mmCIF file of C-alpha atoms in Angstrom:
data_model
loop_
_atom_site.group_PDB
_atom_site.id
_atom_site.type_symbol
_atom_site.label_atom_id
_atom_site.label_comp_id
_atom_site.label_asym_id
_atom_site.label_seq_id
_atom_site.Cartn_x
_atom_site.Cartn_y
_atom_site.Cartn_z
ATOM 1 C CA MET Q 1 -9.344 -1.718 15.034
ATOM 2 C CA ARG Q 2 -7.437 -2.872 12.649
ATOM 3 C CA ALA Q 3 -10.119 -4.166 10.817
ATOM 4 C CA GLY Q 4 -11.461 -0.938 11.038
ATOM 5 C CA CYS Q 5 -8.087 -0.001 9.032
ATOM 6 C CA VAL Q 6 -8.562 -2.254 6.322
ATOM 7 C CA GLY Q 7 -11.647 -0.889 4.410
ATOM 8 C CA LEU Q 8 -10.798 1.996 4.708
ATOM 9 C CA VAL Q 9 -6.955 1.877 2.595
ATOM 10 C CA ALA Q 10 -8.579 1.443 -0.580
ATOM 11 C CA ALA Q 11 -11.844 3.885 0.025
ATOM 12 C CA MET Q 12 -8.440 6.148 0.394
ATOM 13 C CA VAL Q 13 -7.518 5.964 -3.105
ATOM 14 C CA LEU Q 14 -9.935 5.318 -4.818
ATOM 15 C CA ALA Q 15 -13.770 6.904 -3.884
ATOM 16 C CA SER Q 16 -14.855 9.903 -1.195
ATOM 17 C CA GLY Q 17 -17.184 9.462 1.060
ATOM 18 C CA ALA Q 18 -19.636 12.027 3.041
ATOM 19 C CA ALA Q 19 -18.799 11.490 6.382
ATOM 20 C CA ALA Q 20 -14.812 11.720 4.696
ATOM 21 C CA GLN Q 21 -13.168 14.749 2.910
ATOM 22 C CA ALA Q 22 -11.248 14.367 -0.369
ATOM 23 C CA PRO Q 23 -8.024 12.977 -0.319
ATOM 24 C CA GLN Q 24 -5.176 16.449 -0.175
ATOM 25 C CA ALA Q 25 -2.481 16.203 -1.977
ATOM 26 C CA GLN Q 26 1.391 16.542 -0.130
ATOM 27 C CA GLY Q 27 4.153 16.217 -2.372
ATOM 28 C CA SER Q 28 5.509 13.503 -4.387
ATOM 29 C CA PHE Q 29 9.241 12.341 -3.377
ATOM 30 C CA ASN Q 30 10.575 11.063 -7.138
ATOM 31 C CA ASP Q 31 7.270 7.144 -7.656
ATOM 32 C CA TRP Q 32 5.882 8.235 -3.847
ATOM 33 C CA ARG Q 33 3.206 10.408 -3.724
ATOM 34 C CA VAL Q 34 1.574 11.394 -0.065
ATOM 35 C CA PHE Q 35 -1.888 12.460 0.230
ATOM 36 C CA THR Q 36 -4.225 13.684 3.560
ATOM 37 C CA ARG Q 37 -7.399 12.789 4.106
ATOM 38 C CA ASP Q 38 -9.822 13.774 7.129
ATOM 39 C CA ALA Q 39 -12.363 11.094 7.740
ATOM 40 C CA ASP Q 40 -14.588 10.510 11.037
ATOM 41 C CA GLY Q 41 -13.003 12.617 13.229
ATOM 42 C CA ASP Q 42 -9.254 11.286 12.202
ATOM 43 C CA ARG Q 43 -6.060 11.806 10.200
ATOM 44 C CA ILE Q 44 -5.337 9.545 7.998
ATOM 45 C CA CYS Q 45 -1.203 10.078 5.925
ATOM 46 C CA TYR Q 46 -0.562 8.652 3.201
ATOM 47 C CA ALA Q 47 2.474 7.098 1.039
ATOM 48 C CA VAL Q 48 1.225 5.704 -2.993
ATOM 49 C CA SER Q 49 3.249 4.282 -5.400
ATOM 50 C CA GLU Q 50 1.921 3.041 -8.513
ATOM 51 C CA PRO Q 51 3.874 -0.204 -10.388
ATOM 52 C CA THR Q 52 6.627 0.919 -12.743
ATOM 53 C CA ASP Q 53 6.106 -2.219 -14.435
ATOM 54 C CA SER Q 54 2.851 -5.270 -14.598
ATOM 55 C CA SER Q 55 2.429 -8.402 -16.203
ATOM 56 C CA PRO Q 56 1.346 -10.270 -17.566
ATOM 57 C CA ARG Q 57 0.603 -7.517 -20.378
ATOM 58 C CA ASN Q 58 -2.398 -9.562 -22.106
ATOM 59 C CA VAL Q 59 -4.722 -8.630 -19.312
ATOM 60 C CA ASP Q 60 -6.585 -4.850 -17.778
ATOM 61 C CA HIS Q 61 -4.503 -5.003 -14.383
ATOM 62 C CA GLY Q 62 -6.853 -1.665 -13.356
ATOM 63 C CA GLU Q 63 -5.805 0.885 -11.128
ATOM 64 C CA VAL Q 64 -2.948 -0.439 -9.014
ATOM 65 C CA PHE Q 65 -0.772 0.689 -5.835
ATOM 66 C CA PHE Q 66 0.366 -0.248 -2.799
ATOM 67 C CA MET Q 67 0.431 2.885 0.229
ATOM 68 C CA ILE Q 68 1.787 2.750 3.317
ATOM 69 C CA ALA Q 69 -0.383 4.274 5.628
ATOM 70 C CA SER Q 70 -0.896 6.160 8.941
ATOM 71 C CA TRP Q 71 -3.730 7.302 11.093
ATOM 72 C CA ARG Q 72 -2.807 10.845 13.557
ATOM 73 C CA SER Q 73 -5.095 8.898 16.484
ATOM 74 C CA GLY Q 74 -2.655 6.006 15.962
ATOM 75 C CA ALA Q 75 -5.345 3.658 15.351
ATOM 76 C CA ALA Q 76 -2.664 2.005 12.745
ATOM 77 C CA ARG Q 77 1.064 3.136 11.951
ATOM 78 C CA GLU Q 78 3.059 2.992 8.725
ATOM 79 C CA GLN Q 79 0.750 0.238 8.007
ATOM 80 C CA PRO Q 80 1.462 -0.942 4.565
ATOM 81 C CA SER Q 81 -1.069 -2.625 1.884
ATOM 82 C CA PHE Q 82 -1.589 -3.916 -2.226
ATOM 83 C CA LEU Q 83 -5.051 -2.587 -3.543
ATOM 84 C CA ALA Q 84 -5.253 -4.271 -6.938
ATOM 85 C CA GLY Q 85 -7.802 -2.986 -10.081
ATOM 86 C CA TYR Q 86 -9.949 -6.172 -9.427
ATOM 87 C CA ALA Q 87 -10.615 -8.909 -6.392
ATOM 88 C CA LEU Q 88 -8.110 -10.960 -5.359
ATOM 89 C CA ARG Q 89 -8.106 -15.185 -4.929
ATOM 90 C CA PRO Q 90 -8.415 -15.634 -0.842
ATOM 91 C CA ASP Q 91 -7.014 -18.865 -1.867
ATOM 92 C CA SER Q 92 -3.998 -17.364 -2.730
ATOM 93 C CA PRO Q 93 -3.388 -13.830 -1.143
ATOM 94 C CA PRO Q 94 -0.316 -11.800 -2.325
ATOM 95 C CA ARG Q 95 3.214 -11.880 -1.777
ATOM 96 C CA ALA Q 96 6.413 -9.023 -1.430
ATOM 97 C CA ARG Q 97 9.348 -9.242 -1.449
ATOM 98 C CA VAL Q 98 12.097 -6.632 -1.130
ATOM 99 C CA GLY Q 99 16.036 -8.270 -1.943
ATOM 100 C CA SER Q 100 15.580 -11.412 -0.180
ATOM 101 C CA ASP Q 101 12.882 -10.509 2.003
ATOM 102 C CA ARG Q 102 9.744 -12.039 1.769
ATOM 103 C CA PHE Q 103 6.162 -11.384 3.122
ATOM 104 C CA ASN Q 104 3.083 -13.078 3.153
ATOM 105 C CA MET Q 105 -0.374 -11.005 3.332
ATOM 106 C CA PHE Q 106 -4.023 -12.162 3.817
ATOM 107 C CA VAL Q 107 -6.738 -10.982 0.628
ATOM 108 C CA ALA Q 108 -9.909 -8.180 2.151
ATOM 109 C CA GLY Q 109 -11.619 -7.553 -1.484
ATOM 110 C CA ARG Q 110 -9.270 -6.406 -3.488
ATOM 111 C CA GLU Q 111 -6.877 -5.424 -0.958
ATOM 112 C CA GLY Q 112 -3.613 -7.550 0.868
ATOM 113 C CA PHE Q 113 -2.790 -6.890 4.056
ATOM 114 C CA ILE Q 114 0.550 -7.960 5.893
ATOM 115 C CA GLU Q 115 -0.690 -11.899 7.503
ATOM 116 C CA ASP Q 116 1.667 -11.307 10.127
ATOM 117 C CA LEU Q 117 1.546 -7.910 11.962
ATOM 118 C CA GLY Q 118 4.444 -8.292 13.046
ATOM 119 C CA GLN Q 119 5.724 -7.880 10.070
ATOM 120 C CA GLU Q 120 4.559 -4.514 9.372
ATOM 121 C CA ALA Q 121 7.506 -2.374 10.036
ATOM 122 C CA ALA Q 122 9.745 -4.711 8.386
ATOM 123 C CA LEU Q 123 8.732 -4.636 5.324
ATOM 124 C CA VAL Q 124 9.200 -0.713 6.345
ATOM 125 C CA ARG Q 125 12.547 -0.882 6.638
ATOM 126 C CA ALA Q 126 12.999 -3.223 4.075
ATOM 127 C CA MET Q 127 11.506 -1.338 1.261
ATOM 128 C CA ARG Q 128 13.314 1.847 3.099
ATOM 129 C CA ARG Q 129 16.460 -0.454 2.419
ATOM 130 C CA GLY Q 130 15.401 -1.621 -1.088
ATOM 131 C CA SER Q 131 15.334 0.055 -4.818
ATOM 132 C CA THR Q 132 12.351 -2.212 -5.661
ATOM 133 C CA MET Q 133 9.741 -4.533 -4.394
ATOM 134 C CA ARG Q 134 7.688 -7.218 -5.860
ATOM 135 C CA ILE Q 135 4.063 -8.527 -5.488
ATOM 136 C CA GLU Q 136 2.886 -11.537 -6.584
ATOM 137 C CA ALA Q 137 -0.305 -11.267 -6.651
ATOM 138 C CA THR Q 138 -3.660 -14.193 -7.839
ATOM 139 C CA SER Q 139 -6.695 -12.485 -9.047
ATOM 140 C CA ALA Q 140 -9.871 -13.746 -8.623
ATOM 141 C CA ARG Q 141 -10.381 -15.798 -12.065
ATOM 142 C CA GLY Q 142 -7.355 -17.595 -11.268
ATOM 143 C CA THR Q 143 -5.295 -15.256 -13.475
ATOM 144 C CA ALA Q 144 -1.100 -14.816 -11.950
ATOM 145 C CA THR Q 145 0.143 -11.262 -11.899
ATOM 146 C CA ALA Q 146 3.468 -10.044 -10.534
ATOM 147 C CA TYR Q 147 4.044 -6.067 -10.124
ATOM 148 C CA GLU Q 148 7.412 -4.070 -9.405
ATOM 149 C CA PHE Q 149 7.329 -1.255 -7.704
ATOM 150 C CA SER Q 150 10.148 1.169 -6.996
ATOM 151 C CA LEU Q 151 10.956 2.148 -4.047
ATOM 152 C CA ARG Q 152 12.626 5.544 -5.163
ATOM 153 C CA GLY Q 153 11.742 7.916 -3.073
ATOM 154 C CA VAL Q 154 9.624 6.115 -0.048
ATOM 155 C CA THR Q 155 11.828 7.459 3.022
ATOM 156 C CA ALA Q 156 11.102 10.873 2.659
ATOM 157 C CA ALA Q 157 7.275 10.436 1.134
ATOM 158 C CA LEU Q 158 7.015 7.839 4.919
ATOM 159 C CA GLU Q 159 9.046 11.021 6.332
ATOM 160 C CA GLN Q 160 6.296 13.778 5.086
ATOM 161 C CA ALA Q 161 3.790 11.500 6.290
ATOM 162 C CA GLU Q 162 4.280 10.787 9.482
ATOM 163 C CA ARG Q 163 5.619 14.865 9.928
ATOM 164 C CA LEU Q 164 1.329 15.016 8.287
ATOM 165 C CA CYS Q 165 -0.018 12.601 11.064
ATOM 166 C CA ALA Q 166 2.137 13.613 14.609
ATOM 167 C CA ARG Q 167 -0.160 13.860 17.212
#
């Protein structure tokens, strides 16, 4: 079921397909926003944020997001993902850091997902406790990039997403 969730994450943020409803804003919580989207008979609820800082400053990063998504059906629960505005380099996948906690990701096109499924919940817990998160990634062209995300509001956003996707 997870494989089906991977490609859907980018679609939730960027595009609206024929079988899916456009994302509906459900609230803002400091630096995080909550959206819902109905697709293929399921409801997806997600908290999303944009970076507060990006480097290097002299490159076009495109639209960059970090998202935590849940499916009402239970297909995934609080699945964290990084969405870059460019193709990511598969042999140099993104890494997330919250405080001293570090998490490795794998690449699926422009997206990064936690490599070890058992670490997804650990990352979300760290995000709830932390104040900032750093994502380091490498573009398909070999450009090393880094992003800082504020974690202000992530707990309230996740609570709202949970209420909206409760079964």
